[in-house]
mmCIF file of C-alpha atoms (C1' of nucleotides) in Angstrom:
data_model
loop_
_atom_site.group_PDB
_atom_site.id
_atom_site.type_symbol
_atom_site.label_atom_id
_atom_site.label_comp_id
_atom_site.label_asym_id
_atom_site.label_seq_id
_atom_site.Cartn_x
_atom_site.Cartn_y
_atom_site.Cartn_z
ATOM 1 C CA UNK N 16 1.380 -7.010 2.610
ATOM 2 C CA UNK N 17 -1.754 -6.212 -0.363
ATOM 3 C CA UNK N 18 -1.687 -7.394 -4.391
ATOM 4 C CA UNK N 19 1.236 -7.117 -5.737
ATOM 5 C CA UNK N 20 1.427 -9.896 -8.236
ATOM 6 C CA UNK N 21 3.137 -12.986 -7.587
ATOM 7 C CA UNK N 22 2.679 -15.245 -10.370
ATOM 8 C CA UNK N 23 1.642 -15.339 -13.271
ATOM 9 C CA UNK N 24 -2.439 -16.744 -13.318
ATOM 10 C CA UNK N 25 -1.858 -18.576 -16.587
ATOM 11 C CA UNK N 26 1.727 -20.019 -17.095
ATOM 12 C CA UNK N 27 2.672 -20.081 -12.800
ATOM 13 C CA UNK N 28 6.138 -17.835 -14.373
ATOM 14 C CA UNK N 29 7.122 -15.726 -11.720
ATOM 15 C CA UNK N 30 8.839 -13.440 -14.919
ATOM 16 C CA UNK N 31 6.473 -10.695 -14.465
ATOM 17 C CA UNK N 32 7.004 -7.277 -15.522
ATOM 18 C CA UNK N 33 5.538 -3.745 -14.966
ATOM 19 C CA UNK N 34 5.436 -1.020 -17.187
ATOM 20 C CA UNK N 35 4.520 2.145 -16.388
ATOM 21 C CA UNK N 36 3.930 3.227 -19.077
ATOM 22 C CA UNK N 37 0.782 1.805 -20.932
ATOM 23 C CA UNK N 38 -0.445 0.038 -17.217
ATOM 24 C CA UNK N 39 0.236 -3.279 -17.189
ATOM 25 C CA UNK N 40 2.085 -6.024 -16.257
ATOM 26 C CA UNK N 41 2.727 -8.820 -18.387
ATOM 27 C CA UNK N 42 4.038 -12.389 -17.871
ATOM 28 C CA UNK N 43 7.494 -12.517 -19.801
ATOM 29 C CA UNK N 44 7.286 -15.958 -19.621
ATOM 30 C CA UNK N 45 3.514 -16.492 -21.644
ATOM 31 C CA UNK N 46 2.712 -12.867 -22.578
ATOM 32 C CA UNK N 47 -1.004 -13.420 -20.208
ATOM 33 C CA UNK N 48 -1.685 -9.681 -19.655
ATOM 34 C CA UNK N 49 -2.624 -9.826 -15.785
ATOM 35 C CA UNK N 50 -3.795 -6.229 -15.287
ATOM 36 C CA UNK N 51 -5.130 -3.958 -17.404
ATOM 37 C CA UNK N 52 -4.940 -0.558 -16.355
ATOM 38 C CA UNK N 53 -6.852 0.755 -14.557
ATOM 39 C CA UNK N 54 -10.678 2.239 -14.451
ATOM 40 C CA UNK N 55 -10.954 5.449 -15.501
ATOM 41 C CA UNK N 56 -11.883 7.697 -11.938
ATOM 42 C CA UNK N 57 -11.420 11.220 -13.562
ATOM 43 C CA UNK N 58 -12.462 13.979 -11.718
ATOM 44 C CA UNK N 59 -15.551 14.946 -12.225
ATOM 45 C CA UNK N 60 -15.099 19.062 -11.317
ATOM 46 C CA UNK N 61 -13.886 21.247 -14.835
ATOM 47 C CA UNK N 62 -12.588 23.503 -15.124
ATOM 48 C CA UNK N 63 -13.959 25.632 -18.340
ATOM 49 C CA UNK N 64 -13.203 29.021 -17.610
ATOM 50 C CA UNK N 65 -9.912 29.385 -18.436
ATOM 51 C CA UNK N 66 -11.431 28.232 -22.495
ATOM 52 C CA UNK N 67 -12.185 31.462 -24.318
ATOM 53 C CA UNK N 68 -15.897 30.910 -25.869
ATOM 54 C CA UNK N 69 -17.737 27.917 -26.061
ATOM 55 C CA UNK N 70 -17.010 27.587 -22.271
ATOM 56 C CA UNK N 71 -20.095 28.708 -20.861
ATOM 57 C CA UNK N 72 -22.802 26.316 -22.011
ATOM 58 C CA UNK N 73 -19.885 24.174 -20.531
ATOM 59 C CA UNK N 74 -19.936 25.013 -17.673
ATOM 60 C CA UNK N 75 -22.612 23.205 -14.495
ATOM 61 C CA UNK N 76 -24.283 25.691 -12.491
ATOM 62 C CA UNK N 77 -24.073 25.788 -8.437
ATOM 63 C CA UNK N 78 -21.329 24.985 -6.811
ATOM 64 C CA UNK N 79 -19.188 21.821 -8.021
ATOM 65 C CA UNK N 80 -19.329 19.249 -6.302
ATOM 66 C CA UNK N 81 -16.979 17.780 -3.771
ATOM 67 C CA UNK N 82 -17.267 14.401 -2.191
ATOM 68 C CA UNK N 83 -16.050 15.867 0.914
ATOM 69 C CA UNK N 84 -18.924 17.312 1.255
ATOM 70 C CA UNK N 85 -21.040 15.233 3.128
ATOM 71 C CA UNK N 86 -24.070 15.090 0.380
ATOM 72 C CA UNK N 87 -22.877 16.754 -2.183
ATOM 73 C CA UNK N 88 -24.293 19.610 -1.506
ATOM 74 C CA UNK N 89 -27.718 17.374 -2.364
ATOM 75 C CA UNK N 90 -30.156 16.041 -1.026
ATOM 76 C CA UNK N 91 -34.194 13.921 -2.103
ATOM 77 C CA UNK N 92 -36.757 14.717 0.728
ATOM 78 C CA UNK N 93 -39.943 13.158 0.998
ATOM 79 C CA UNK N 94 -41.832 15.688 -1.187
ATOM 80 C CA UNK N 95 -43.477 19.052 1.651
ATOM 81 C CA UNK N 96 -45.881 20.406 -0.614
ATOM 82 C CA UNK N 97 -48.219 18.001 -1.671
ATOM 83 C CA UNK N 98 -51.870 18.783 -0.249
ATOM 84 C CA UNK N 99 -52.181 16.436 2.960
ATOM 85 C CA UNK N 100 -55.345 17.036 2.994
ATOM 86 C CA UNK N 101 -56.475 15.102 -0.779
ATOM 87 C CA UNK N 102 -54.690 12.078 0.179
ATOM 88 C CA UNK N 103 -57.383 10.850 2.930
ATOM 89 C CA UNK N 104 -56.628 7.237 4.502
ATOM 90 C CA UNK N 105 -52.484 8.096 2.780
ATOM 91 C CA UNK N 106 -51.626 10.173 4.601
ATOM 92 C CA UNK N 107 -50.763 8.664 7.773
ATOM 93 C CA UNK N 108 -48.150 6.413 5.690
ATOM 94 C CA UNK N 109 -47.342 9.919 3.911
ATOM 95 C CA UNK N 110 -46.404 10.903 7.384
ATOM 96 C CA UNK N 111 -45.020 7.996 8.227
ATOM 97 C CA UNK N 112 -42.779 7.351 4.761
ATOM 98 C CA UNK N 113 -41.683 11.197 5.491
ATOM 99 C CA UNK N 114 -40.352 10.475 9.565
ATOM 100 C CA UNK N 115 -38.758 7.040 8.661
ATOM 101 C CA UNK N 116 -36.864 9.109 5.539
ATOM 102 C CA UNK N 117 -35.821 11.580 7.387
ATOM 103 C CA UNK N 118 -34.588 9.049 10.247
ATOM 104 C CA UNK N 119 -32.634 7.381 6.876
ATOM 105 C CA UNK N 120 -31.301 10.270 5.631
ATOM 106 C CA UNK N 121 -30.333 11.602 8.527
ATOM 107 C CA UNK N 122 -28.632 9.222 10.152
ATOM 108 C CA UNK N 123 -26.709 8.170 6.712
ATOM 109 C CA UNK N 124 -25.831 11.936 7.111
ATOM 110 C CA UNK N 125 -24.831 12.109 9.989
ATOM 111 C CA UNK N 126 -22.269 8.799 9.483
ATOM 112 C CA UNK N 127 -20.460 11.067 6.385
ATOM 113 C CA UNK N 128 -19.944 13.571 8.104
ATOM 114 C CA UNK N 129 -18.754 11.950 11.170
ATOM 115 C CA UNK N 130 -16.754 9.560 8.244
ATOM 116 C CA UNK N 131 -15.525 12.812 6.285
ATOM 117 C CA UNK N 132 -14.476 14.721 9.123
ATOM 118 C CA UNK N 133 -11.979 10.709 10.578
ATOM 119 C CA UNK N 134 -11.087 11.343 6.924
ATOM 120 C CA UNK N 135 -9.797 14.653 6.825
ATOM 121 C CA UNK N 136 -8.520 14.106 10.085
ATOM 122 C CA UNK N 137 -6.585 11.453 9.530
ATOM 123 C CA UNK N 138 -5.480 12.448 5.800
ATOM 124 C CA UNK N 139 -4.150 16.014 6.879
ATOM 125 C CA UNK N 140 -2.167 14.294 9.730
ATOM 126 C CA UNK N 141 -0.842 12.135 6.632
ATOM 127 C CA UNK N 142 0.261 14.681 5.495
ATOM 128 C CA UNK N 143 -1.846 13.673 1.565
ATOM 129 C CA UNK N 144 -2.986 16.123 -0.425
ATOM 130 C CA UNK N 145 -6.791 17.354 -1.705
ATOM 131 C CA UNK N 146 -6.996 14.870 -4.879
ATOM 132 C CA UNK N 147 -5.786 11.880 -2.612
ATOM 133 C CA UNK N 148 -7.926 13.190 -0.012
ATOM 134 C CA UNK N 149 -11.314 14.103 -2.615
ATOM 135 C CA UNK N 150 -10.582 10.338 -4.385
ATOM 136 C CA UNK N 151 -10.852 8.544 -0.591
ATOM 137 C CA UNK N 152 -13.698 10.686 0.169
ATOM 138 C CA UNK N 153 -15.446 9.058 -3.228
ATOM 139 C CA UNK N 154 -14.493 5.626 -2.383
ATOM 140 C CA UNK N 155 -15.877 6.089 0.869
ATOM 141 C CA UNK N 156 -18.981 7.472 -0.743
ATOM 142 C CA UNK N 157 -19.985 3.834 -2.836
ATOM 143 C CA UNK N 158 -19.352 1.232 0.396
ATOM 144 C CA UNK N 159 -21.176 3.591 1.605
ATOM 145 C CA UNK N 160 -23.724 3.231 -0.805
ATOM 146 C CA UNK N 161 -22.294 -0.386 -1.907
ATOM 147 C CA UNK N 162 -23.188 -1.050 1.641
ATOM 148 C CA UNK N 163 -20.067 -2.131 2.348
ATOM 149 C CA UNK N 164 -19.212 -0.679 5.951
ATOM 150 C CA UNK N 165 -22.199 -2.728 7.751
ATOM 151 C CA UNK N 166 -19.841 -5.394 9.703
ATOM 152 C CA UNK N 167 -16.714 -3.453 9.505
ATOM 153 C CA UNK N 168 -16.534 0.071 11.350
ATOM 154 C CA UNK N 169 -16.536 3.505 9.928
ATOM 155 C CA UNK N 170 -12.776 4.368 10.946
ATOM 156 C CA UNK N 171 -11.025 1.349 8.650
ATOM 157 C CA UNK N 172 -12.937 1.717 6.670
ATOM 158 C CA UNK N 173 -12.156 5.255 6.437
ATOM 159 C CA UNK N 174 -8.026 4.070 6.659
ATOM 160 C CA UNK N 175 -9.267 1.977 3.834
ATOM 161 C CA UNK N 176 -10.580 3.909 1.296
ATOM 162 C CA UNK N 177 -7.371 6.696 1.620
ATOM 163 C CA UNK N 178 -4.538 4.001 1.786
ATOM 164 C CA UNK N 179 -6.633 2.990 -2.143
ATOM 165 C CA UNK N 180 -6.512 6.682 -3.358
ATOM 166 C CA UNK N 181 -3.138 6.778 -2.332
ATOM 167 C CA UNK N 182 -1.361 4.106 -4.460
ATOM 168 C CA UNK N 183 -4.200 5.422 -7.106
ATOM 169 C CA UNK N 184 -2.384 8.989 -7.262
ATOM 170 C CA UNK N 185 0.451 6.754 -7.364
ATOM 171 C CA UNK N 186 1.767 8.577 -3.269
ATOM 172 C CA UNK N 187 1.562 5.067 -1.696
ATOM 173 C CA UNK N 188 1.881 5.460 2.388
ATOM 174 C CA UNK N 189 2.721 1.916 4.092
ATOM 175 C CA UNK N 190 0.127 0.325 5.873
ATOM 176 C CA UNK N 191 2.049 1.719 9.058
ATOM 177 C CA UNK N 192 1.898 4.599 8.265
ATOM 178 C CA UNK N 193 -2.151 3.934 8.273
ATOM 179 C CA UNK N 194 -2.091 2.658 11.073
ATOM 180 C CA UNK N 195 -0.462 4.893 12.818
ATOM 181 C CA UNK N 196 -2.618 8.077 11.346
ATOM 182 C CA UNK N 197 -5.803 6.223 11.897
ATOM 183 C CA UNK N 198 -4.721 3.443 15.350
ATOM 184 C CA UNK N 199 -6.963 0.625 13.188
ATOM 185 C CA UNK N 200 -4.481 -2.236 13.124
ATOM 186 C CA UNK N 201 -2.097 -3.005 9.697
ATOM 187 C CA UNK N 202 -4.057 -6.277 9.885
ATOM 188 C CA UNK N 203 -7.544 -4.147 9.837
ATOM 189 C CA UNK N 204 -7.323 -2.035 6.906
ATOM 190 C CA UNK N 205 -4.875 -4.678 4.811
ATOM 191 C CA UNK N 206 -8.705 -6.400 4.939
ATOM 192 C CA UNK N 207 -11.049 -3.857 4.191
ATOM 193 C CA UNK N 208 -8.304 -1.934 1.788
ATOM 194 C CA UNK N 209 -9.112 -5.994 -0.025
ATOM 195 C CA UNK N 210 -12.385 -5.657 1.114
ATOM 196 C CA UNK N 211 -13.606 -2.515 -0.528
ATOM 197 C CA UNK N 212 -11.186 -2.477 -3.854
ATOM 198 C CA UNK N 213 -12.737 -6.189 -5.188
ATOM 199 C CA UNK N 214 -16.798 -5.151 -4.203
ATOM 200 C CA UNK N 215 -15.987 -1.370 -5.912
ATOM 201 C CA UNK N 216 -14.039 -3.354 -8.914
ATOM 202 C CA UNK N 217 -11.894 -0.833 -7.643
ATOM 203 C CA UNK N 218 -7.904 -2.119 -9.782
ATOM 204 C CA UNK N 219 -4.803 -0.603 -8.297
ATOM 205 C CA UNK N 220 -1.877 -1.679 -9.609
ATOM 206 C CA UNK N 221 1.387 -3.005 -8.255
ATOM 207 C CA UNK N 222 2.594 -0.310 -6.449
ATOM 208 C CA UNK N 223 5.399 0.993 -8.091
ATOM 209 C CA UNK N 224 8.911 0.832 -5.357
ATOM 210 C CA UNK N 225 9.839 4.627 -7.167
ATOM 211 C CA UNK N 226 7.135 6.069 -5.686
ATOM 212 C CA UNK N 227 7.866 5.827 -1.774
ATOM 213 C CA UNK N 228 11.563 7.116 -2.311
ATOM 214 C CA UNK N 229 11.447 10.245 -2.995
ATOM 215 C CA UNK N 230 9.529 10.501 0.720
ATOM 216 C CA UNK N 231 12.472 7.754 2.111
ATOM 217 C CA UNK N 232 15.257 10.056 0.792
ATOM 218 C CA UNK N 233 13.306 13.828 2.393
ATOM 219 C CA UNK N 234 12.719 11.564 6.132
ATOM 220 C CA UNK N 235 16.509 10.426 5.657
ATOM 221 C CA UNK N 236 17.875 13.778 4.528
ATOM 222 C CA UNK N 237 19.620 12.442 1.534
ATOM 223 C CA UNK N 238 20.963 14.445 -1.431
ATOM 224 C CA UNK N 239 18.878 14.875 -5.071
ATOM 225 C CA UNK N 240 22.891 12.192 -6.156
ATOM 226 C CA UNK N 241 21.481 10.153 -4.454
ATOM 227 C CA UNK N 242 17.676 10.193 -4.489
ATOM 228 C CA UNK N 243 18.263 9.688 -8.416
ATOM 229 C CA UNK N 244 21.044 7.374 -8.442
ATOM 230 C CA UNK N 245 18.633 5.183 -6.198
ATOM 231 C CA UNK N 246 15.218 5.232 -9.244
ATOM 232 C CA UNK N 247 18.133 4.742 -11.640
ATOM 233 C CA UNK N 248 19.025 0.942 -9.242
ATOM 234 C CA UNK N 249 15.174 0.593 -9.052
ATOM 235 C CA UNK N 250 14.696 0.761 -13.351
ATOM 236 C CA UNK N 251 17.668 -1.373 -13.432
ATOM 237 C CA UNK N 252 16.648 -4.027 -10.772
ATOM 238 C CA UNK N 253 12.867 -4.401 -12.366
ATOM 239 C CA UNK N 254 15.025 -5.477 -15.839
ATOM 240 C CA UNK N 255 16.256 -7.773 -13.769
ATOM 241 C CA UNK N 256 13.830 -8.800 -12.872
ATOM 242 C CA UNK N 257 14.534 -8.451 -9.442
ATOM 243 C CA UNK N 258 11.146 -6.358 -8.152
ATOM 244 C CA UNK N 259 8.380 -8.476 -8.810
ATOM 245 C CA UNK N 260 7.075 -10.612 -6.415
ATOM 246 C CA UNK N 261 8.864 -8.833 -4.214
ATOM 247 C CA UNK N 262 7.075 -5.756 -0.929
ATOM 248 C CA UNK N 263 7.815 -1.936 -3.166
ATOM 249 C CA UNK N 264 8.577 -1.009 0.377
ATOM 250 C CA UNK N 265 11.954 -3.548 1.197
ATOM 251 C CA UNK N 266 13.041 -2.858 -2.557
ATOM 252 C CA UNK N 267 12.743 0.997 -2.440
ATOM 253 C CA UNK N 268 14.648 1.056 1.138
ATOM 254 C CA UNK N 269 17.691 -1.173 -0.700
ATOM 255 C CA UNK N 270 18.434 1.712 -3.450
ATOM 256 C CA UNK N 271 18.509 4.043 -1.071
ATOM 257 C CA UNK N 272 21.151 2.657 1.330
ATOM 258 C CA UNK N 273 22.778 1.490 -1.731
ATOM 259 C CA UNK N 274 22.620 4.516 -2.884
ATOM 260 C CA UNK N 275 23.661 6.702 -0.023
ATOM 261 C CA UNK N 276 26.976 4.417 0.479
ATOM 262 C CA UNK N 277 28.318 5.093 -2.706
ATOM 263 C CA UNK N 278 27.556 9.235 -2.482
ATOM 264 C CA UNK N 279 29.309 9.316 1.532
ATOM 265 C CA UNK N 280 26.009 10.080 2.805
ATOM 266 C CA UNK N 281 25.790 6.603 4.736
ATOM 267 C CA UNK N 282 22.750 5.353 6.583
ATOM 268 C CA UNK N 283 22.441 2.723 8.854
ATOM 269 C CA UNK N 284 20.579 -0.224 8.449
ATOM 270 C CA UNK N 285 18.034 0.587 10.594
ATOM 271 C CA UNK N 286 17.594 4.062 10.448
ATOM 272 C CA UNK N 287 16.758 3.421 6.249
ATOM 273 C CA UNK N 288 14.601 0.659 7.356
ATOM 274 C CA UNK N 289 12.635 2.355 10.383
ATOM 275 C CA UNK N 290 11.624 5.033 8.106
ATOM 276 C CA UNK N 291 10.702 2.681 5.033
ATOM 277 C CA UNK N 292 8.687 0.527 7.371
ATOM 278 C CA UNK N 293 10.720 -3.601 6.658
ATOM 279 C CA UNK N 294 13.340 -5.059 9.266
ATOM 280 C CA UNK N 295 17.653 -4.780 8.765
ATOM 281 C CA UNK N 296 17.138 -7.660 7.507
ATOM 282 C CA UNK N 297 14.783 -7.063 5.014
ATOM 283 C CA UNK N 298 16.667 -4.676 3.282
ATOM 284 C CA UNK N 299 19.700 -7.122 3.798
ATOM 285 C CA UNK N 300 18.843 -9.327 1.339
ATOM 286 C CA UNK N 301 17.398 -7.072 -1.221
ATOM 287 C CA UNK N 302 20.940 -5.004 -1.033
ATOM 288 C CA UNK N 303 22.525 -8.403 -1.234
ATOM 289 C CA UNK N 304 20.750 -9.729 -4.377
ATOM 290 C CA UNK N 305 21.077 -5.718 -5.455
ATOM 291 C CA UNK N 306 24.907 -6.233 -5.398
ATOM 292 C CA UNK N 307 24.904 -9.789 -6.934
ATOM 293 C CA UNK N 308 22.705 -8.768 -10.205
ATOM 294 C CA UNK N 309 23.788 -5.087 -10.874
ATOM 295 C CA UNK N 310 27.237 -5.867 -10.289
ATOM 296 C CA UNK N 311 26.991 -2.795 -7.522
ATOM 297 C CA UNK N 312 29.651 -3.341 -5.819
ATOM 298 C CA UNK N 313 32.147 -2.955 -8.687
ATOM 299 C CA UNK N 314 30.923 0.614 -7.902
ATOM 300 C CA UNK N 315 30.495 0.768 -4.444
ATOM 301 C CA UNK N 316 35.133 -0.083 -3.583
ATOM 302 C CA UNK N 317 35.467 2.464 -6.330
ATOM 303 C CA UNK N 318 33.430 4.776 -3.985
ATOM 304 C CA UNK N 319 36.009 3.021 -0.952
ATOM 305 C CA UNK N 320 38.848 3.848 -2.928
ATOM 306 C CA UNK N 321 37.939 7.481 -2.796
ATOM 307 C CA UNK N 322 37.034 7.981 0.186
ATOM 308 C CA UNK N 323 40.025 6.753 2.157
ATOM 309 C "C1'" DA I 25 30.811 -0.717 21.110
ATOM 310 C "C1'" DA I 26 28.042 -0.458 17.145
ATOM 311 C "C1'" DG I 27 26.923 -1.587 12.766
ATOM 312 C "C1'" DA I 28 26.619 -5.623 10.069
ATOM 313 C "C1'" DC I 29 26.014 -10.241 8.549
ATOM 314 C "C1'" DG I 30 23.649 -14.643 8.582
ATOM 315 C "C1'" DA I 31 21.274 -18.615 10.535
ATOM 316 C "C1'" DA I 32 16.716 -20.661 11.841
ATOM 317 C "C1'" DA I 33 12.215 -20.437 13.356
ATOM 318 C "C1'" DG I 34 8.364 -18.581 14.088
ATOM 319 C "C1'" DT I 35 4.010 -15.174 11.683
ATOM 320 C "C1'" DG I 36 0.653 -14.079 8.244
ATOM 321 C "C1'" DG I 37 -1.598 -14.292 3.483
ATOM 322 C "C1'" DT I 38 -2.124 -16.567 -1.268
ATOM 323 C "C1'" DT I 39 -2.624 -20.562 -3.673
ATOM 324 C "C1'" DG I 40 -4.098 -24.341 -5.841
ATOM 325 C "C1'" DA I 41 -5.220 -29.025 -5.362
ATOM 326 C "C1'" DT O 7 -11.255 -25.790 3.651
ATOM 327 C "C1'" DC O 8 -6.711 -27.159 3.862
ATOM 328 C "C1'" DA O 9 -1.718 -28.098 3.060
ATOM 329 C "C1'" DA O 10 1.900 -25.872 0.406
ATOM 330 C "C1'" DC O 11 4.991 -22.018 -0.332
ATOM 331 C "C1'" DA O 12 6.868 -17.503 -0.268
ATOM 332 C "C1'" DA O 13 8.010 -13.325 1.598
ATOM 333 C "C1'" DC O 14 9.166 -10.978 5.762
ATOM 334 C "C1'" DT O 15 9.560 -10.260 11.288
ATOM 335 C "C1'" DT O 16 12.372 -11.797 14.823
ATOM 336 C "C1'" DT O 17 16.520 -13.414 17.637
ATOM 337 C "C1'" DC O 18 20.150 -14.328 18.013
ATOM 338 C "C1'" DG O 19 25.257 -15.415 17.795
ATOM 339 C "C1'" DT O 20 28.867 -14.499 14.820
ATOM 340 C "C1'" DC O 21 32.110 -10.752 12.789
ATOM 341 C "C1'" DT O 22 34.168 -6.254 10.554
ATOM 342 C "C1'" DT O 23 35.200 -1.364 11.581
#
DNA sequence: AAGACGAAAGTGGTTGA
DNA sequence: TCAACAACTTTCGTCTT
């Protein structure tokens, strides 16, 4: 998978700690800050209406900037109003230029229209929120501006942008889900995702296993109690340094599996594995680590006695 | 019979020389 | 650029419920 940190680049230690409040990833061994808080990609559009008083002066004219509109409501054109008769020799050049510009811009617009249509399709398939969709559109637009689409299919860049947007908004989807929704291979999405985030210098911190819990839990129809228990387990796992370098989905799946057991809502490893997009083996491994390190086996036995 | 468990070999990606 | 490596998967045999 993608960009969760495995080792400290400074001292090579694997003791890596993830501090959500500060948005930092720190090596416990040498204190090296591996990832700073992310670049501010805050929304361009803000609502000033509700503020009493001075709001009026700040308000923009015209429609809000929406990145999902294919040309943001703006457009550039080589002047139409120039007096052609004054141009003399330059006239031909001017017309050619205008034609060229027209061709290029319509080509870009067509591409953007297509891309945004695809983006909306995939995003509604995954039931993503509007703000994630906006973010993805922004990322895609940036990618186009930097010429990063060249040599890649438009669809894969869209998928990569969506994947990145989801993670920035801490509602991560798995590569498998993106792959299913977009019809692009997992590998390809991962590749373009890595490429565009590197080129655009979009910093994305390692995804937090807890972000996956709500979705997985509801897919498994687990009670809210099990769900919050699994989050608690995850917190303890982080403290025990069980999470760094591991696939976040596997850890989330194992935590859910245990907490379901503890609340008498047994799900098979296979069921959990399927919704989390990992194998039973991975769940078993994480599960075993959780029991060993967090002494959960005692709690489990208590529950078992209760039930018998 | 289904699910859980674990060993062994294979895959794709990262890292460090 | 290449080899070592860690995480994860696939496959399969055995044990448990």
